PDB file of C-alpha atoms and ligand atoms in Angstrom:
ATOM      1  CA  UNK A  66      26.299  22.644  16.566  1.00 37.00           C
ATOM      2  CA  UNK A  67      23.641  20.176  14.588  1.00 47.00           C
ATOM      3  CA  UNK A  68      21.386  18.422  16.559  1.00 53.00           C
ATOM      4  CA  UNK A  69      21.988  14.898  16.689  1.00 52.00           C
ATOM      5  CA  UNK A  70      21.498  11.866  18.383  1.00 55.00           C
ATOM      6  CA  UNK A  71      22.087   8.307  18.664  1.00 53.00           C
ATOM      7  CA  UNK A  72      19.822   5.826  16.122  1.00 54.00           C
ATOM      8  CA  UNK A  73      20.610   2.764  17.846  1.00 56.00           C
ATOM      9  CA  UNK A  74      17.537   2.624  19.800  1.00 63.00           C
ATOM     10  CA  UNK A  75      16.250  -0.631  20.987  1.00 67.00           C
ATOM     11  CA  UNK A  76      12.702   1.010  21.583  1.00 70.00           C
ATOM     12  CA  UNK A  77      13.602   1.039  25.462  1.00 76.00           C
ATOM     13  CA  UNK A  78      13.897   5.018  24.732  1.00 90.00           C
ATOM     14  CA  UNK A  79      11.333   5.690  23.801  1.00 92.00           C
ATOM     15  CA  UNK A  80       7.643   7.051  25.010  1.00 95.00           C
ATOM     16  CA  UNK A  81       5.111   6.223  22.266  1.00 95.00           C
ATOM     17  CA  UNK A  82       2.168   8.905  22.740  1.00 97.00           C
ATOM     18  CA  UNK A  83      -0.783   7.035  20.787  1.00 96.00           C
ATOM     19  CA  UNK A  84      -3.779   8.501  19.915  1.00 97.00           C
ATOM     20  CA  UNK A  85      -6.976   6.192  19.902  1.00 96.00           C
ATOM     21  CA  UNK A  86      -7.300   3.673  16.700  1.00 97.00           C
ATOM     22  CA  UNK A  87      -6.572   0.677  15.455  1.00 95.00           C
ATOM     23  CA  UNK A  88      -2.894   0.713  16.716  1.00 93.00           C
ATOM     24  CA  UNK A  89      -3.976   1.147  20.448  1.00 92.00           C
ATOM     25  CA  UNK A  90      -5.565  -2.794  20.282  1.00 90.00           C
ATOM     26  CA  UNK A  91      -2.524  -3.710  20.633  1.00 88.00           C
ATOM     27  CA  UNK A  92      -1.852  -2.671  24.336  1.00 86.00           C
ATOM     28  CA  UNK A  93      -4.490  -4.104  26.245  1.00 84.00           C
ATOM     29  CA  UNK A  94      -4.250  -3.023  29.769  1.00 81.00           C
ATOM     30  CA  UNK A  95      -1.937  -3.805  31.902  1.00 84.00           C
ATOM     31  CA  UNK A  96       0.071  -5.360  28.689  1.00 85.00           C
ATOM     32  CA  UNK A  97       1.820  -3.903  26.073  1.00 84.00           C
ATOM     33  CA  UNK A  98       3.765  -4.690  23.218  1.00 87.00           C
ATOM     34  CA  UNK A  99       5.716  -1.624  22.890  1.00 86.00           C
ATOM     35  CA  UNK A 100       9.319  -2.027  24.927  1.00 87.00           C
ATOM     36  CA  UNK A 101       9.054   1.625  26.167  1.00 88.00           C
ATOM     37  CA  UNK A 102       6.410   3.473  27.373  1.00 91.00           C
ATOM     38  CA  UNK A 103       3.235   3.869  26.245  1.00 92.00           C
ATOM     39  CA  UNK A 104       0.648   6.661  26.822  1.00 94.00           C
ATOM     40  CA  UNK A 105      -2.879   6.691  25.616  1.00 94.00           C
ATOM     41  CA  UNK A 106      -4.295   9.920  24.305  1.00 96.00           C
ATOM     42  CA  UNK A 107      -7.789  11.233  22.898  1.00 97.00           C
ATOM     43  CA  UNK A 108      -8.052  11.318  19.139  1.00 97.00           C
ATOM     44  CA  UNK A 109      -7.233  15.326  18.974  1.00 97.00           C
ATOM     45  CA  UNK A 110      -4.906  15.394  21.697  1.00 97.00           C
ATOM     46  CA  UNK A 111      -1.910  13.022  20.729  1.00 98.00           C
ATOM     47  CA  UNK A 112       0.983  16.039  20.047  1.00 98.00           C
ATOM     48  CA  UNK A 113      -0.091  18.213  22.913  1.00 98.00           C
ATOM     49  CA  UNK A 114       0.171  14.370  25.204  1.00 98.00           C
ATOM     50  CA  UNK A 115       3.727  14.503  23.672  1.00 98.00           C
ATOM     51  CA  UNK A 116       4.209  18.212  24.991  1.00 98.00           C
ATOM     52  CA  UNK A 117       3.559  17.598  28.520  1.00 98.00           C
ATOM     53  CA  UNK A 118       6.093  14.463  28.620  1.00 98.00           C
ATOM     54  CA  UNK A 119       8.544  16.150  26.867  1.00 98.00           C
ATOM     55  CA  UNK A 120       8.105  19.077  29.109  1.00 98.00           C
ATOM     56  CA  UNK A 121       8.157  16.857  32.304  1.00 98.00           C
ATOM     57  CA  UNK A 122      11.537  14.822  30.795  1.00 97.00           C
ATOM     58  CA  UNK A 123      13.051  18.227  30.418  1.00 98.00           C
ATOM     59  CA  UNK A 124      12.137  19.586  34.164  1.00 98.00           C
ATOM     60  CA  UNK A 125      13.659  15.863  35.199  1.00 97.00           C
ATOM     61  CA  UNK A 126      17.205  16.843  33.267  1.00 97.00           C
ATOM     62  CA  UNK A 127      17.350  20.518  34.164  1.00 98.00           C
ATOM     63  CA  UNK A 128      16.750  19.425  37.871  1.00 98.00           C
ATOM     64  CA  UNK A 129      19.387  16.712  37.364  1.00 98.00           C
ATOM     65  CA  UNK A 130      16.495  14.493  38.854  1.00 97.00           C
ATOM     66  CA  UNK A 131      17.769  12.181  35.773  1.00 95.00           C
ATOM     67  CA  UNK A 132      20.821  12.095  33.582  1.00 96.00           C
ATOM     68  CA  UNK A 133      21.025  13.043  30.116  1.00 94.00           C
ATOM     69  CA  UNK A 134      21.663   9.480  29.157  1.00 93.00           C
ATOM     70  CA  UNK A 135      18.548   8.387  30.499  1.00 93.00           C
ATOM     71  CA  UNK A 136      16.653  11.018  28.493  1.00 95.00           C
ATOM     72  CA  UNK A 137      13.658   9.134  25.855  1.00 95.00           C
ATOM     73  CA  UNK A 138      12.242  10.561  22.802  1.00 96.00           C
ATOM     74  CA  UNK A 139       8.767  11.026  22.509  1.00 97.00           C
ATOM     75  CA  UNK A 140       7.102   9.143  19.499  1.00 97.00           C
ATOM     76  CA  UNK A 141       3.445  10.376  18.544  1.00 98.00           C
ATOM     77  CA  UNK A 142       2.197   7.340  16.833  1.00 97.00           C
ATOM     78  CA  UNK A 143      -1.506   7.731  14.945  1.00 98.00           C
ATOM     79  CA  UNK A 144      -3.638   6.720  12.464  1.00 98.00           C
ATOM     80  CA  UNK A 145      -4.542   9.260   9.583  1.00 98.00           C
ATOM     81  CA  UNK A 146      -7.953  10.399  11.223  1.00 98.00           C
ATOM     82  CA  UNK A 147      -6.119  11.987  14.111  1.00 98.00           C
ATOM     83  CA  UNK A 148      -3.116  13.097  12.098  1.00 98.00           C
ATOM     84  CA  UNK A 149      -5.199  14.296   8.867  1.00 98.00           C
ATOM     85  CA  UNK A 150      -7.740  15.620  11.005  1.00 98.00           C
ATOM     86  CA  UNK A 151      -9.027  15.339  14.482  1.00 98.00           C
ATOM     87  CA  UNK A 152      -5.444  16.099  15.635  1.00 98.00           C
ATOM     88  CA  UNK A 153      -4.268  18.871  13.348  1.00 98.00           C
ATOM     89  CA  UNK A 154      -5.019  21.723  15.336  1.00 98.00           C
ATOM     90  CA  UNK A 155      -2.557  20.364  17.643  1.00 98.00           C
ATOM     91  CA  UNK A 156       0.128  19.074  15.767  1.00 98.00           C
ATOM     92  CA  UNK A 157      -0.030  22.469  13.949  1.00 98.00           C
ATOM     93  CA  UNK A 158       0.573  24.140  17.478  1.00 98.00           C
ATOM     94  CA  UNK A 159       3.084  21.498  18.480  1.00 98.00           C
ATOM     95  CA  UNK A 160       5.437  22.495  15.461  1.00 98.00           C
ATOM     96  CA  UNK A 161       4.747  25.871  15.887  1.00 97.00           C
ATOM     97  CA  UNK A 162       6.628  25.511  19.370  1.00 98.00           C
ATOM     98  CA  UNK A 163       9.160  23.599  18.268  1.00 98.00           C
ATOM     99  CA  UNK A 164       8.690  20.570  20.485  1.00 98.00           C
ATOM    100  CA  UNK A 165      10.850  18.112  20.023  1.00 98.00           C
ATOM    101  CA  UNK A 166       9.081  14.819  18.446  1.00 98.00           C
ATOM    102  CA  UNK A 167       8.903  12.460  16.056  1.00 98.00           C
ATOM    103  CA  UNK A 168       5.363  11.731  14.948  1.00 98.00           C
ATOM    104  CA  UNK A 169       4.553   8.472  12.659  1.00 98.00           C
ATOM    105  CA  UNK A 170       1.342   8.371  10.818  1.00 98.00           C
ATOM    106  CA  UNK A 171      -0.056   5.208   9.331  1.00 98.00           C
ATOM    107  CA  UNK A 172      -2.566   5.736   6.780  1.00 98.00           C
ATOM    108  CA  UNK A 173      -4.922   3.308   6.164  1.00 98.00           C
ATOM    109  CA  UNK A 174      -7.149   6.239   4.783  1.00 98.00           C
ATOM    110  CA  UNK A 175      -9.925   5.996   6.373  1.00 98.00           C
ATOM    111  CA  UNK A 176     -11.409   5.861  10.655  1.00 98.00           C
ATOM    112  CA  UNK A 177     -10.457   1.739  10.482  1.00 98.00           C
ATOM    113  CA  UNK A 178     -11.471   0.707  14.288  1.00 97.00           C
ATOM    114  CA  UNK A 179     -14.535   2.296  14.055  1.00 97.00           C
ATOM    115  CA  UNK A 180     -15.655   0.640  10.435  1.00 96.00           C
ATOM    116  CA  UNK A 181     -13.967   2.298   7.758  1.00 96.00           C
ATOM    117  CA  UNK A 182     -16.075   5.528   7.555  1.00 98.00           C
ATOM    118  CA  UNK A 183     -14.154   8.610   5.499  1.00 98.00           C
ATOM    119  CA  UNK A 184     -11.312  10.517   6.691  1.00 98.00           C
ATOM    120  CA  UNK A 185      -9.562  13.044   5.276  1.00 98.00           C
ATOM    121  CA  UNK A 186      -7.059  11.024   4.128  1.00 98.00           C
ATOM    122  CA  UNK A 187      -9.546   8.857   2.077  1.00 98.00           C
ATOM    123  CA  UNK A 188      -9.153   8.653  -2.132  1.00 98.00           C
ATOM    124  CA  UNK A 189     -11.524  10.377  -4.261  1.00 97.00           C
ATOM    125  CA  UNK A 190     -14.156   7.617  -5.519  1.00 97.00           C
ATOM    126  CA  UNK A 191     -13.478   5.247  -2.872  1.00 98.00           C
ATOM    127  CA  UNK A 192     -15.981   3.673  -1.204  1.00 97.00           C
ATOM    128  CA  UNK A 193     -16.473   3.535   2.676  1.00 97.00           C
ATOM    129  CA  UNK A 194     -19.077   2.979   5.378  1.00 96.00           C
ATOM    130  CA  UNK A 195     -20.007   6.934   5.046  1.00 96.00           C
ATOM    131  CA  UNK A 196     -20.287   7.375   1.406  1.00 91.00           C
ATOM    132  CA  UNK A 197     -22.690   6.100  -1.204  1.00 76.00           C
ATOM    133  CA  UNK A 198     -21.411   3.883  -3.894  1.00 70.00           C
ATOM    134  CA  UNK A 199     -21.400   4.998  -6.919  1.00 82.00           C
ATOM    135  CA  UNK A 200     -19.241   7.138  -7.029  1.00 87.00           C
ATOM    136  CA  UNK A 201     -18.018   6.534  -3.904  1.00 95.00           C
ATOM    137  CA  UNK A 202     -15.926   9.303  -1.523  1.00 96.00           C
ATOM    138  CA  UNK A 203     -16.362  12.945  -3.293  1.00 96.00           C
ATOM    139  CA  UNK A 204     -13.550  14.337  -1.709  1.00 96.00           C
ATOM    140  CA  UNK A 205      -9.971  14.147  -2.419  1.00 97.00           C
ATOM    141  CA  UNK A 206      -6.863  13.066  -0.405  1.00 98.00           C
ATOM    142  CA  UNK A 207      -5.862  16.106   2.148  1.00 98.00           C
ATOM    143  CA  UNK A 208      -2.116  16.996   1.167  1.00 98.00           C
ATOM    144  CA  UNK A 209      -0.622  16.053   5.103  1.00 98.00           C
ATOM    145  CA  UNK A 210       3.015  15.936   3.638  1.00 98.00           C
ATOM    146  CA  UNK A 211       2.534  20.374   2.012  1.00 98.00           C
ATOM    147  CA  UNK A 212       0.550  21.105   5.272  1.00 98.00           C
ATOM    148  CA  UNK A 213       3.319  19.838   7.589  1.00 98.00           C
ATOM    149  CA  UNK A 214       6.359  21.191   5.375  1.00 98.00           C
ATOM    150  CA  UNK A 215       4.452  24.485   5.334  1.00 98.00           C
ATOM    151  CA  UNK A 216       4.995  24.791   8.845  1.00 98.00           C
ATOM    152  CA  UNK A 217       9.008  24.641   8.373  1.00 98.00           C
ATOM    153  CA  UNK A 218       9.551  21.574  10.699  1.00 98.00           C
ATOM    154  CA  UNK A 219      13.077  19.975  10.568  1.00 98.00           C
ATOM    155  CA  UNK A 220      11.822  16.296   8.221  1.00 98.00           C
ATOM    156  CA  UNK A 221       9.073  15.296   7.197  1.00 98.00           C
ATOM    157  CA  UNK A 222       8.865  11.585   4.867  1.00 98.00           C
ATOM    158  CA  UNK A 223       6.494   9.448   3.108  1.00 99.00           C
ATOM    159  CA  UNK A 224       7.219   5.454   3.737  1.00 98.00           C
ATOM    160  CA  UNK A 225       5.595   2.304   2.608  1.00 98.00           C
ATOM    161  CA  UNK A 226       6.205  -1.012   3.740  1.00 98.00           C
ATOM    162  CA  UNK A 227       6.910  -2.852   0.416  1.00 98.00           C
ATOM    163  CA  UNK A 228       9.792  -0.428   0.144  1.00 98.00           C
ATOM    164  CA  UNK A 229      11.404  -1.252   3.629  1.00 98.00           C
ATOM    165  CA  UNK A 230      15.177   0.038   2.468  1.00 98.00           C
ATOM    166  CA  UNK A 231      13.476   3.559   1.884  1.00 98.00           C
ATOM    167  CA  UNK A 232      11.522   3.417   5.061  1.00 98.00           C
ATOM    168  CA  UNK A 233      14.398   2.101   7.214  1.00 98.00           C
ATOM    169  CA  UNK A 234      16.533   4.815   6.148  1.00 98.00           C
ATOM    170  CA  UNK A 235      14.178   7.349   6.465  1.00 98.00           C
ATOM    171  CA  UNK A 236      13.124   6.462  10.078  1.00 96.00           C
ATOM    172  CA  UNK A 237      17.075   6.675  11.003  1.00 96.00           C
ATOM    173  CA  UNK A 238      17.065  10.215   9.649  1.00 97.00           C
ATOM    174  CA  UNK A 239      14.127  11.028  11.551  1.00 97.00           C
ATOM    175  CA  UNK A 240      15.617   9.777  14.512  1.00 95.00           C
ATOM    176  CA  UNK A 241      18.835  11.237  14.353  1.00 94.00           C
ATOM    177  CA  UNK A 242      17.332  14.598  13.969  1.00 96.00           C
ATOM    178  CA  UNK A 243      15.609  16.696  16.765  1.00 96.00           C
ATOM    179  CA  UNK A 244      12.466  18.778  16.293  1.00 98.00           C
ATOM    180  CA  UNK A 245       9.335  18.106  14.486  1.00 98.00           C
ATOM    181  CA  UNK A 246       9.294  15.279  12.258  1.00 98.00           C
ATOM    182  CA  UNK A 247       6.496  13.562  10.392  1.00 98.00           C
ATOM    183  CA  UNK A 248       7.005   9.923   9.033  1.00 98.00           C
ATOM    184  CA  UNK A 249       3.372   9.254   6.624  1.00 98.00           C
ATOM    185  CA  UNK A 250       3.199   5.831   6.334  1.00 98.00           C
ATOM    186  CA  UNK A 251       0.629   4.328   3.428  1.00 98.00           C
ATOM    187  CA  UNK A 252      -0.812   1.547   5.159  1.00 98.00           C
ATOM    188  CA  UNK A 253      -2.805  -0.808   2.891  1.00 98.00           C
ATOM    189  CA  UNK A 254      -5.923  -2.129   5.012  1.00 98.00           C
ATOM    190  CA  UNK A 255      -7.213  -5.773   4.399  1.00 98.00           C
ATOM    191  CA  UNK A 256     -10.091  -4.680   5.821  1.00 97.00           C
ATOM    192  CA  UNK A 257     -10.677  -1.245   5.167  1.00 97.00           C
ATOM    193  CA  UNK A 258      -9.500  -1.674   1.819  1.00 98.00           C
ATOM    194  CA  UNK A 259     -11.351  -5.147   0.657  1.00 98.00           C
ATOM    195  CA  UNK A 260      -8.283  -7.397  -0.421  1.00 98.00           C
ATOM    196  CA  UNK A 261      -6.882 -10.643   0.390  1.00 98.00           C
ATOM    197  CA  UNK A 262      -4.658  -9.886   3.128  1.00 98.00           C
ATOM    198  CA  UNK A 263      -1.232 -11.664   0.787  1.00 98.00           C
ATOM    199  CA  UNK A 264      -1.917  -8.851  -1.520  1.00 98.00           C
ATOM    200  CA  UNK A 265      -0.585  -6.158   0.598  1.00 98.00           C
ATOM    201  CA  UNK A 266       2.423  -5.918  -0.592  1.00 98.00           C
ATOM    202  CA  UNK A 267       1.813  -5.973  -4.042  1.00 98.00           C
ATOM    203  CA  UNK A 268      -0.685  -3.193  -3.675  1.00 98.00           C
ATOM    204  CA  UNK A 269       1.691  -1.301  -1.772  1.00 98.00           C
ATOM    205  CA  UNK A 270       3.934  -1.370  -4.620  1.00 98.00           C
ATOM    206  CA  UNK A 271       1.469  -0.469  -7.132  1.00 98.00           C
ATOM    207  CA  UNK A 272       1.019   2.878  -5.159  1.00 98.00           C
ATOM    208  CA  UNK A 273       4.686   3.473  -5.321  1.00 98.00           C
ATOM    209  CA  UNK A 274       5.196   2.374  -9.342  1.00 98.00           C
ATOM    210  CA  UNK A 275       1.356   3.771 -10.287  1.00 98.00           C
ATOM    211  CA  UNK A 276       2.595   7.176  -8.758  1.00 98.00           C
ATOM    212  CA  UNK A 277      -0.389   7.404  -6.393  1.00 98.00           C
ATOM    213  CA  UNK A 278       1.708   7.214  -3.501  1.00 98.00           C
ATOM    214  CA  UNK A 279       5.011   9.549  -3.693  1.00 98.00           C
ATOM    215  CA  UNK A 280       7.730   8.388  -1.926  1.00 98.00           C
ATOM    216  CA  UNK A 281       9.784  11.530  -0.923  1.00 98.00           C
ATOM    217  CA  UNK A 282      11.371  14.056   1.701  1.00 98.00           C
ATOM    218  CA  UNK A 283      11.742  16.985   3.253  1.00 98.00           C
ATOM    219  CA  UNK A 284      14.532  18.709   4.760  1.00 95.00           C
ATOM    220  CA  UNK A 285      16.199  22.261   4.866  1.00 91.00           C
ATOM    221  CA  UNK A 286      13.818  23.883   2.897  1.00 94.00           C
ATOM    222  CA  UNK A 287      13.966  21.006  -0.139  1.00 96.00           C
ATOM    223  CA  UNK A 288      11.434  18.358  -1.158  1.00 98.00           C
ATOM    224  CA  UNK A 289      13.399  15.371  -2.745  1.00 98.00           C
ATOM    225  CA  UNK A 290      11.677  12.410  -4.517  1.00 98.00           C
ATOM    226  CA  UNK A 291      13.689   8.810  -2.906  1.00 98.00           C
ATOM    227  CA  UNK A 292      11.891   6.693  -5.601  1.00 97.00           C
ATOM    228  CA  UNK A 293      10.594   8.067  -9.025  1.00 97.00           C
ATOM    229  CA  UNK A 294       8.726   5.333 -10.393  1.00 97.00           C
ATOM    230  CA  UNK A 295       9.463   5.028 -14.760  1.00 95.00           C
ATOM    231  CA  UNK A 296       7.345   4.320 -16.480  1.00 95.00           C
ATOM    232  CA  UNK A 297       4.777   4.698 -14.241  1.00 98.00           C
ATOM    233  CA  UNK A 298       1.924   2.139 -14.234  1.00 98.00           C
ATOM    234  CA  UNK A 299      -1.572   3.266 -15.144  1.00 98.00           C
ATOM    235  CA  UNK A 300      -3.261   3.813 -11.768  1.00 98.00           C
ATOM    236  CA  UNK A 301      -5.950   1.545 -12.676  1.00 98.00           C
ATOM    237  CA  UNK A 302      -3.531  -1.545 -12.205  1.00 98.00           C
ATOM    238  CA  UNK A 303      -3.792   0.079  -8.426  1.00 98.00           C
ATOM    239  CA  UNK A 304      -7.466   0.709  -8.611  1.00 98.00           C
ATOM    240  CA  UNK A 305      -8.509  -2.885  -9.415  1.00 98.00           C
ATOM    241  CA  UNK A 306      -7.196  -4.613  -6.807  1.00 98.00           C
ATOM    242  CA  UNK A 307      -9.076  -3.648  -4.477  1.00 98.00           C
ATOM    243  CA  UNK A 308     -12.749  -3.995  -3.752  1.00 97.00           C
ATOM    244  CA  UNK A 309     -13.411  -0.102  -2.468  1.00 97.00           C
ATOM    245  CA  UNK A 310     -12.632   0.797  -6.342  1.00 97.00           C
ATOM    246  CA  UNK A 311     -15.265  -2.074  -7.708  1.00 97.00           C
ATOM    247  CA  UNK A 312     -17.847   0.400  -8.523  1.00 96.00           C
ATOM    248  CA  UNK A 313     -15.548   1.995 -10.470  1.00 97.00           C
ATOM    249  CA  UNK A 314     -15.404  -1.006 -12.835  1.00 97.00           C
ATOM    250  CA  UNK A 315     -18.336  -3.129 -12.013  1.00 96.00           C
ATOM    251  CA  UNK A 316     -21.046  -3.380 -13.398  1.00 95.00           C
ATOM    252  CA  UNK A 317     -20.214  -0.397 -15.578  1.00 96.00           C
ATOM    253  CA  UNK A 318     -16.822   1.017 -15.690  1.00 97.00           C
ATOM    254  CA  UNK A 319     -16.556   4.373 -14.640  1.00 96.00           C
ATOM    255  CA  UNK A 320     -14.513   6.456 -16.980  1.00 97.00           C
ATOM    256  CA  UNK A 321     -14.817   9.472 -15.477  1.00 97.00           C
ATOM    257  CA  UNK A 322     -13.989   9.093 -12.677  1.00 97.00           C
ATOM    258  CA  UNK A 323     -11.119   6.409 -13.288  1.00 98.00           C
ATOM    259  CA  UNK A 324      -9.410   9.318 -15.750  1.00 98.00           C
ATOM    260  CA  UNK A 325      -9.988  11.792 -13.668  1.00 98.00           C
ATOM    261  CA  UNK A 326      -7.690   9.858 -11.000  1.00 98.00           C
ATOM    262  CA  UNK A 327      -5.213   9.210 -13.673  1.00 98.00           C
ATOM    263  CA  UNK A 328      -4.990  12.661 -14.660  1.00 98.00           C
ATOM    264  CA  UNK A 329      -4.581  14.136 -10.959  1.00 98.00           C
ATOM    265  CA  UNK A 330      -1.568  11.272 -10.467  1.00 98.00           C
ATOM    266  CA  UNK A 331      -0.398  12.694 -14.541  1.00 98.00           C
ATOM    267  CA  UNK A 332      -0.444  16.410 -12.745  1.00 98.00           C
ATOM    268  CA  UNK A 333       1.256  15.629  -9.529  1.00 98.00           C
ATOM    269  CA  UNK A 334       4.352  14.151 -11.676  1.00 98.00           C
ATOM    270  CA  UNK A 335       4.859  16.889 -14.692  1.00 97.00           C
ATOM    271  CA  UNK A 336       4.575  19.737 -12.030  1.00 94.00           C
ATOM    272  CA  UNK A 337       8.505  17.933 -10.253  1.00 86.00           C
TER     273      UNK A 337
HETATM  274  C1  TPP B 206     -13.335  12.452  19.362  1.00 63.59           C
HETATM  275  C2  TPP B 206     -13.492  11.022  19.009  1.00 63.59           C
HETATM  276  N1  TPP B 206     -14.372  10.668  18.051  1.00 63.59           N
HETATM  277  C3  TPP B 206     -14.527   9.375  17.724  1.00 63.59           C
HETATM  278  C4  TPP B 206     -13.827   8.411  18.394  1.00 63.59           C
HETATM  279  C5  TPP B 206     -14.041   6.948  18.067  1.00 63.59           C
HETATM  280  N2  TPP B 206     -12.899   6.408  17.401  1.00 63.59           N
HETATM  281  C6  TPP B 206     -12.000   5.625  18.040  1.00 63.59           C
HETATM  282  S1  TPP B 206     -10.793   5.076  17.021  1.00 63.59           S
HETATM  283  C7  TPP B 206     -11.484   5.866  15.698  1.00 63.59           C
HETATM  284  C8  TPP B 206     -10.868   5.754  14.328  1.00 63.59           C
HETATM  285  C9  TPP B 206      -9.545   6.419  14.243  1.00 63.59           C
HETATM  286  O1  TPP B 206      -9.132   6.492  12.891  1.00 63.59           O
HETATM  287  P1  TPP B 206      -7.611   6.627  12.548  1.00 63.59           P
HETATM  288  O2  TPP B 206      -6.990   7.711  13.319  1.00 63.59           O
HETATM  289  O3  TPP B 206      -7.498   6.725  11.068  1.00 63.59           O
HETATM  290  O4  TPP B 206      -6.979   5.258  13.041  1.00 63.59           O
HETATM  291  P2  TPP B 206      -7.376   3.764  12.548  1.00 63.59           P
HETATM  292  O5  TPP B 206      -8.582   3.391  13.343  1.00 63.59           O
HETATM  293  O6  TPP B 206      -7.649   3.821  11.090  1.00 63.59           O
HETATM  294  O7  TPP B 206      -6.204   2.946  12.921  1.00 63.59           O
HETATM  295  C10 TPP B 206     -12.633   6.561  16.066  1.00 63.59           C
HETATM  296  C11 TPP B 206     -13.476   7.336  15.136  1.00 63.59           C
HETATM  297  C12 TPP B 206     -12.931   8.814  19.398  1.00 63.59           C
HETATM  298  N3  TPP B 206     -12.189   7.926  20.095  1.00 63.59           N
HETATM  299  N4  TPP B 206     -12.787  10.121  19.695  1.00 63.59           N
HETATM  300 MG1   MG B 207      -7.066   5.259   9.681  1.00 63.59          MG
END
């Protein structure tokens, strides 16, 4: 029988497993936003946290210490330097067992509490407390979304927040499944990202309709696109808003490395 389970969850079920970053402010000992539990984890260590409480929950049901109704899912919840990075050795271990989890990732691309310095999840050309601008970061964007489906979990999903229809449905999926899951949530930064903090959700929807930021799917096997933005804007639109992309425009504009950008975005689209 398909695994499923109930999505009307007021939060009181669950155990949020949260690795440190800019997300852990906002429990400040002894207090605590969350309605469930919360547990604090090292940067590395957030899916193997999730292992052990999953593990203990399960020894509580077999020993019918507690009843099934009273069972909680376990939510890892990190930034993109653990999940990108720090972390991956572990989540790739996690799936590999088949633990039971839903893990949500917001990706403010780049290590945020800590000043912005370059993650793995940080744009090509961007600029941040660890690279030199010009040209800003030389790497590119690690692929979290093809890592984690090449591990065969049961869902994984892109979100944004200026598309909260998408990401609502998608996080009821996730729920309602068992098994891995990844939820990658783009998460324009103010900070981290130089903008006026009322812009955020017009940048956020220049990553959806530029193309830089795929909103899609996984499950059974199949990658499915939720939102195919056409036309698509030119990913400059995207660029110029915010002030990690100035050198790329000021005080000379930076063709190269603008197109280059463009073209990867171009590539990503004509290969679906
Ligand atoms: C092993 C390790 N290195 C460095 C730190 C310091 N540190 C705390 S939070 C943080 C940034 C985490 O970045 P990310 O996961 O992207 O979350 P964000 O801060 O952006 O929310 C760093 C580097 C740490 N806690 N552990
Ligand atoms: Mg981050």
């Amino acid at each position: 029988m398909p695994f499923t389970r109930s999505t009307t969850s007021s939060g009181r079920e669950d155990v949020f497993v949260n690795a440190a970053g800019c997300m852990t402010l906002l429990s400040v000992y002894p207090f605590t936003p969350f309605r469930g539990s919360w547990l604090y984890t090292s940067m590395a260590s957030a899916p193997a946290g999730a292992q052990g409480v999953r593990d203990a929950l399960d020894i509580l049901l077999e020993q019918k210490r507690m009843p099934p109704e009273e069972d909680l899912d376990v939510v890892v919840l990190t930034g993109d330097g653990s999940a990108y990075g720090m972390g991956l050795s572990s989540t790739s271990g996690a799936i590999e067992r088949g633990l039971d989890f839903l893990y949500i990732c917001y990706d403010n691309e780049g290590y945020g509490n800590t000043g912005q310095q370059a993650s793995a999840a940080t744009p090509h050309g961007a600029k941040t407390t660890t690279t030199a601008k010009p040209p800003g970061f030389a790497g590119y964007k690690k692929d979290l979304f093809s890592i984690w489906a090449a591990h065969k979990p049961t869902y994984v999903a892109t979100v944004i927040g200026s598309e909260p229809v998408d990401l609502a449905r998608k996080i009821e999926k996730a729920k309602a499944l068992g098994g891995p899951r990844l939820i990658i949530a783009l998460a324009p930064c103010p900070t981290g990202w130089e903008y006026d903090p009322r812009d955020s959700i017009d940048i956020g929807r220049l990553a959806v309709t530029t193309g830089v930021w795929p909103l899609k799917e996984y499950v059974d096997g199949e990658v499915v696109h939720t939102v195919v933005p056409k036309p698509r804007l030119p990913v400059e639109e995207y660029l110029k808003k915010q002030g990690r992309f100035a050198h790329l425009f000021e005080p000379e504009r930076n063709d190269t490395v603008i197109q280059e950008l463009q073209t990867r975005v171009d590539d990503y689209w004509s290969a679906m």
